[in-house]
Structure formats: C-alpha cells, structure tokens
C-alpha cells in the first residue's frame, strides 16, 4: 500500500492494531496526518460506501485537528506556568460529541486521529498511550 504521508506499512498496521485492540468494534475510523497530507488507515465498513466517501468526510476533520501542531507547545507551556503543581506536557485530546468521540494524538510532525462510538473513556487512554509510543519510535 502506498501512503500520501510516506508512512511505513509497519507503523500503519501498528497504529490500527493499537486502536482496534483498545476500542474494538466501537472504532469508526483511524487517520494518520501530517501538516500537509493524510492517510485513512481504517474505516469501519458499515459507515461509508467507499474509501473516497470516507476520505472526503475525514478531510474537514483533519484540517481542524491540524491546529493541534500549533497549540500543543502552547498548552504544554501553559500547563507548566502558574503557582500550582505542574500538570505535565500535553498528551492527547478527546472531543466528546453526542454520538461518539474524536481523539487526537500528536508527536512531532505527525498525528493520529480516530473516531469511536460512545463508550467508556478509559479505553482512549490505552489506545492513545500505545499509539504515542509507536509514533515516538518512528
């Protein structure tokens, strides 16, 4: 498989595996993105008629989530300011919606976002942690 982002097939498989292992059948889609391009790594078959339809649907979401590349260092700096204990660097974002979630993980100039049906939020930390480790190794 050829990726627009120059992602290795090994990393792509690892990311999808980590998300599927943590989230199971609630996982809707997995997208790997950079500041300039993105690849749809996984889509649940019951949600989109084709890969093209899924890519079109996810393209707007990717555009919005790319803002994280600029905000991540600011969020980390703000977390370290103030008079209280340091809450640590930014790790990942979970956006709650009526019928599901959008989760974004950033590492350097790469990001992964995945969408999931409504579920227990503890599984997101498992998935985000595993994907963060994979991105850091790349």
GROMACS .gro file of C-alpha atoms in nm:
model
  138
    1UNK     CA    1   0.000   0.000   0.000
    2UNK     CA    2   0.127   0.348  -0.083
    3UNK     CA    3   0.065   0.631   0.160
    4UNK     CA    4   0.045   1.003   0.081
    5UNK     CA    5   0.229   1.077   0.406
    6UNK     CA    6   0.521   0.836   0.341
    7UNK     CA    7   0.401   0.634   0.639
    8UNK     CA    8   0.552   0.286   0.663
    9UNK     CA    9   0.315  -0.007   0.635
   10UNK     CA   10   0.455  -0.140   0.963
   11UNK     CA   11   0.366   0.178   1.153
   12UNK     CA   12   0.024   0.196   0.986
   13UNK     CA   13  -0.051  -0.162   1.091
   14UNK     CA   14   0.070  -0.092   1.444
   15UNK     CA   15  -0.148   0.217   1.480
   16UNK     CA   16  -0.461   0.038   1.358
   17UNK     CA   17  -0.383  -0.264   1.576
   18UNK     CA   18  -0.339  -0.047   1.887
   19UNK     CA   19  -0.668   0.134   1.824
   20UNK     CA   20  -0.860  -0.186   1.744
   21UNK     CA   21  -0.718  -0.367   2.046
   22UNK     CA   22  -0.818  -0.087   2.283
   23UNK     CA   23  -1.151   0.013   2.128
   24UNK     CA   24  -1.279  -0.297   1.950
   25UNK     CA   25  -1.590  -0.263   1.738
   26UNK     CA   26  -1.662   0.089   1.866
   27UNK     CA   27  -1.372   0.216   1.650
   28UNK     CA   28  -1.509   0.405   1.349
   29UNK     CA   29  -1.202   0.536   1.166
   30UNK     CA   30  -0.827   0.589   1.206
   31UNK     CA   31  -0.641   0.868   1.024
   32UNK     CA   32  -0.267   0.941   1.019
   33UNK     CA   33  -0.188   1.301   0.927
   34UNK     CA   34   0.094   1.550   0.887
   35UNK     CA   35   0.079   1.926   0.839
   36UNK     CA   36   0.037   1.873   0.463
   37UNK     CA   37  -0.133   1.538   0.395
   38UNK     CA   38  -0.326   1.250   0.549
   39UNK     CA   39  -0.399   0.881   0.507
   40UNK     CA   40  -0.714   0.699   0.609
   41UNK     CA   41  -0.576   0.384   0.771
   42UNK     CA   42  -0.900   0.223   0.881
   43UNK     CA   43  -1.271   0.273   0.831
   44UNK     CA   44  -1.548   0.062   0.970
   45UNK     CA   45  -1.724  -0.094   0.673
   46UNK     CA   46  -2.079  -0.009   0.786
   47UNK     CA   47  -2.016   0.368   0.792
   48UNK     CA   48  -1.905   0.467   0.441
   49UNK     CA   49  -1.991   0.340   0.095
   50UNK     CA   50  -1.635   0.379  -0.030
   51UNK     CA   51  -1.287   0.485   0.070
   52UNK     CA   52  -1.337   0.805  -0.132
   53UNK     CA   53  -1.652   0.894   0.065
   54UNK     CA   54  -1.471   0.827   0.391
   55UNK     CA   55  -1.168   1.037   0.287
   56UNK     CA   56  -1.393   1.326   0.192
   57UNK     CA   57  -1.575   1.305   0.524
   58UNK     CA   58  -1.249   1.294   0.722
   59UNK     CA   59  -1.071   1.570   0.527
   60UNK     CA   60  -1.253   1.852   0.711
   61UNK     CA   61  -1.188   1.687   1.045
   62UNK     CA   62  -0.817   1.655   0.962
   63UNK     CA   63  -0.800   2.023   0.866
   64UNK     CA   64  -0.944   2.119   1.203
   65UNK     CA   65  -0.720   1.882   1.400
   66UNK     CA   66  -0.405   2.014   1.230
   67UNK     CA   67  -0.439   2.321   1.450
   68UNK     CA   68  -0.301   2.099   1.723
   69UNK     CA   69   0.050   2.124   1.578
   70UNK     CA   70   0.050   2.494   1.671
   71UNK     CA   71  -0.138   2.464   2.000
   72UNK     CA   72   0.049   2.167   2.154
   73UNK     CA   73   0.361   2.363   2.265
   74UNK     CA   74   0.141   2.642   2.399
   75UNK     CA   75  -0.073   2.400   2.600
   76UNK     CA   76   0.241   2.241   2.746
   77UNK     CA   77   0.389   2.582   2.835
   78UNK     CA   78   0.064   2.695   2.999
   79UNK     CA   79   0.047   2.372   3.199
   80UNK     CA   80   0.390   2.449   3.345
   81UNK     CA   81   0.302   2.807   3.438
   82UNK     CA   82   0.104   2.917   3.735
   83UNK     CA   83   0.157   2.879   4.104
   84UNK     CA   84   0.038   2.521   4.143
   85UNK     CA   85   0.185   2.184   4.063
   86UNK     CA   86   0.293   2.113   3.707
   87UNK     CA   87   0.023   1.906   3.529
   88UNK     CA   88   0.277   1.791   3.271
   89UNK     CA   89   0.300   1.816   2.895
   90UNK     CA   90   0.006   1.782   2.658
   91UNK     CA   91  -0.063   1.416   2.569
   92UNK     CA   92  -0.382   1.385   2.363
   93UNK     CA   93  -0.724   1.539   2.308
   94UNK     CA   94  -1.064   1.373   2.340
   95UNK     CA   95  -1.359   1.559   2.191
   96UNK     CA   96  -1.699   1.447   2.317
   97UNK     CA   97  -1.993   1.450   2.075
   98UNK     CA   98  -2.350   1.333   2.119
   99UNK     CA   99  -2.295   1.002   1.941
  100UNK     CA  100  -1.924   0.945   1.980
  101UNK     CA  101  -1.572   1.078   2.022
  102UNK     CA  102  -1.280   1.221   1.824
  103UNK     CA  103  -0.936   1.152   1.970
  104UNK     CA  104  -0.617   1.326   1.852
  105UNK     CA  105  -0.258   1.227   1.934
  106UNK     CA  106   0.038   1.437   1.816
  107UNK     CA  107   0.407   1.352   1.808
  108UNK     CA  108   0.647   1.582   1.626
  109UNK     CA  109   0.510   1.650   1.277
  110UNK     CA  110   0.275   1.351   1.281
  111UNK     CA  111  -0.068   1.298   1.425
  112UNK     CA  112  -0.329   1.029   1.453
  113UNK     CA  113  -0.694   1.087   1.499
  114UNK     CA  114  -0.955   0.826   1.547
  115UNK     CA  115  -1.326   0.831   1.591
  116UNK     CA  116  -1.529   0.597   1.808
  117UNK     CA  117  -1.886   0.535   1.911
  118UNK     CA  118  -1.993   0.634   2.261
  119UNK     CA  119  -1.817   0.417   2.519
  120UNK     CA  120  -1.613   0.414   2.840
  121UNK     CA  121  -1.341   0.679   2.806
  122UNK     CA  122  -1.071   0.476   2.987
  123UNK     CA  123  -1.008   0.279   2.667
  124UNK     CA  124  -0.899   0.602   2.496
  125UNK     CA  125  -0.604   0.638   2.729
  126UNK     CA  126  -0.493   0.283   2.646
  127UNK     CA  127  -0.517   0.349   2.272
  128UNK     CA  128  -0.356   0.694   2.289
  129UNK     CA  129  -0.069   0.565   2.501
  130UNK     CA  130   0.005   0.276   2.265
  131UNK     CA  131  -0.016   0.499   1.956
  132UNK     CA  132   0.202   0.768   2.117
  133UNK     CA  133   0.473   0.506   2.179
  134UNK     CA  134   0.456   0.393   1.816
  135UNK     CA  135   0.484   0.749   1.688
  136UNK     CA  136   0.776   0.826   1.921
  137UNK     CA  137   0.966   0.521   1.791
  138UNK     CA  138   0.925   0.629   1.428
   0.00000   0.00000   0.00000
